[in-house]
Amino acid sequence: MEHPLISSNNAFQNLITFYQKDQAARTVLVLEQVLRFFLKIYKFKTQKKDNSVKTIHNS
């Protein structure tokens, strides 16, 4: 039988590991969302530039 302090220490370590993995997963999700947001803005701005160039050439 393990000493109670050792088993509680392992449980605490497992909890810390779980928390760190959870935080890492959340960080990746947030970074993906931010990246998608900036890509949408970038696409929108480049489309506007393309449209303005086309209208200048058409006139």
PDB file of N, CA and C in Angstrom, residues 21-37:
ATOM      1  N   LYS A  21      -2.773  20.291 -20.160  1.00  0.00           N
ATOM      2  CA  LYS A  21      -3.227  19.815 -21.472  1.00  0.00           C
ATOM      3  C   LYS A  21      -4.497  20.544 -21.889  1.00  0.00           C
ATOM      4  N   ASP A  22      -5.392  20.764 -20.936  1.00  0.00           N
ATOM      5  CA  ASP A  22      -6.643  21.465 -21.216  1.00  0.00           C
ATOM      6  C   ASP A  22      -6.353  22.893 -21.672  1.00  0.00           C
ATOM      7  N   GLN A  23      -5.450  23.561 -20.959  1.00  0.00           N
ATOM      8  CA  GLN A  23      -5.104  24.940 -21.315  1.00  0.00           C
ATOM      9  C   GLN A  23      -4.448  24.997 -22.686  1.00  0.00           C
ATOM     10  N   ALA A  24      -3.585  24.030 -22.980  1.00  0.00           N
ATOM     11  CA  ALA A  24      -2.914  23.998 -24.285  1.00  0.00           C
ATOM     12  C   ALA A  24      -3.941  23.812 -25.398  1.00  0.00           C
ATOM     13  N   ALA A  25      -4.904  22.923 -25.176  1.00  0.00           N
ATOM     14  CA  ALA A  25      -5.946  22.686 -26.184  1.00  0.00           C
ATOM     15  C   ALA A  25      -6.782  23.944 -26.393  1.00  0.00           C
ATOM     16  N   ARG A  26      -7.122  24.614 -25.301  1.00  0.00           N
ATOM     17  CA  ARG A  26      -7.903  25.851 -25.424  1.00  0.00           C
ATOM     18  C   ARG A  26      -7.108  26.919 -26.162  1.00  0.00           C
ATOM     19  N   THR A  27      -5.803  27.001 -25.879  1.00  0.00           N
ATOM     20  CA  THR A  27      -4.955  27.995 -26.535  1.00  0.00           C
ATOM     21  C   THR A  27      -4.936  27.759 -28.040  1.00  0.00           C
ATOM     22  N   VAL A  28      -4.817  26.501 -28.446  1.00  0.00           N
ATOM     23  CA  VAL A  28      -4.811  26.174 -29.873  1.00  0.00           C
ATOM     24  C   VAL A  28      -6.136  26.585 -30.511  1.00  0.00           C
ATOM     25  N   LEU A  29      -7.246  26.295 -29.848  1.00  0.00           N
ATOM     26  CA  LEU A  29      -8.557  26.667 -30.387  1.00  0.00           C
ATOM     27  C   LEU A  29      -8.681  28.174 -30.548  1.00  0.00           C
ATOM     28  N   VAL A  30      -8.239  28.908 -29.545  1.00  0.00           N
ATOM     29  CA  VAL A  30      -8.328  30.375 -29.598  1.00  0.00           C
ATOM     30  C   VAL A  30      -7.448  30.907 -30.725  1.00  0.00           C
ATOM     31  N   LEU A  31      -6.238  30.366 -30.851  1.00  0.00           N
ATOM     32  CA  LEU A  31      -5.350  30.825 -31.923  1.00  0.00           C
ATOM     33  C   LEU A  31      -5.942  30.533 -33.298  1.00  0.00           C
ATOM     34  N   GLU A  32      -6.589  29.376 -33.449  1.00  0.00           N
ATOM     35  CA  GLU A  32      -7.244  29.057 -34.722  1.00  0.00           C
ATOM     36  C   GLU A  32      -8.359  30.054 -35.019  1.00  0.00           C
ATOM     37  N   GLN A  33      -9.141  30.399 -34.005  1.00  0.00           N
ATOM     38  CA  GLN A  33     -10.239  31.345 -34.208  1.00  0.00           C
ATOM     39  C   GLN A  33      -9.709  32.722 -34.586  1.00  0.00           C
ATOM     40  N   VAL A  34      -8.648  33.156 -33.917  1.00  0.00           N
ATOM     41  CA  VAL A  34      -8.059  34.468 -34.211  1.00  0.00           C
ATOM     42  C   VAL A  34      -7.499  34.474 -35.631  1.00  0.00           C
ATOM     43  N   LEU A  35      -6.834  33.387 -36.001  1.00  0.00           N
ATOM     44  CA  LEU A  35      -6.264  33.297 -37.343  1.00  0.00           C
ATOM     45  C   LEU A  35      -7.358  33.348 -38.409  1.00  0.00           C
ATOM     46  N   ARG A  36      -8.449  32.608 -38.191  1.00  0.00           N
ATOM     47  CA  ARG A  36      -9.572  32.635 -39.140  1.00  0.00           C
ATOM     48  C   ARG A  36     -10.145  34.044 -39.265  1.00  0.00           C
ATOM     49  N   PHE A  37     -10.271  34.732 -38.136  1.00  0.00           N
ATOM     50  CA  PHE A  37     -10.810  36.091 -38.119  1.00  0.00           C
ATOM     51  C   PHE A  37      -9.941  37.022 -38.966  1.00  0.00           C
TER      52      PHE A  37
END
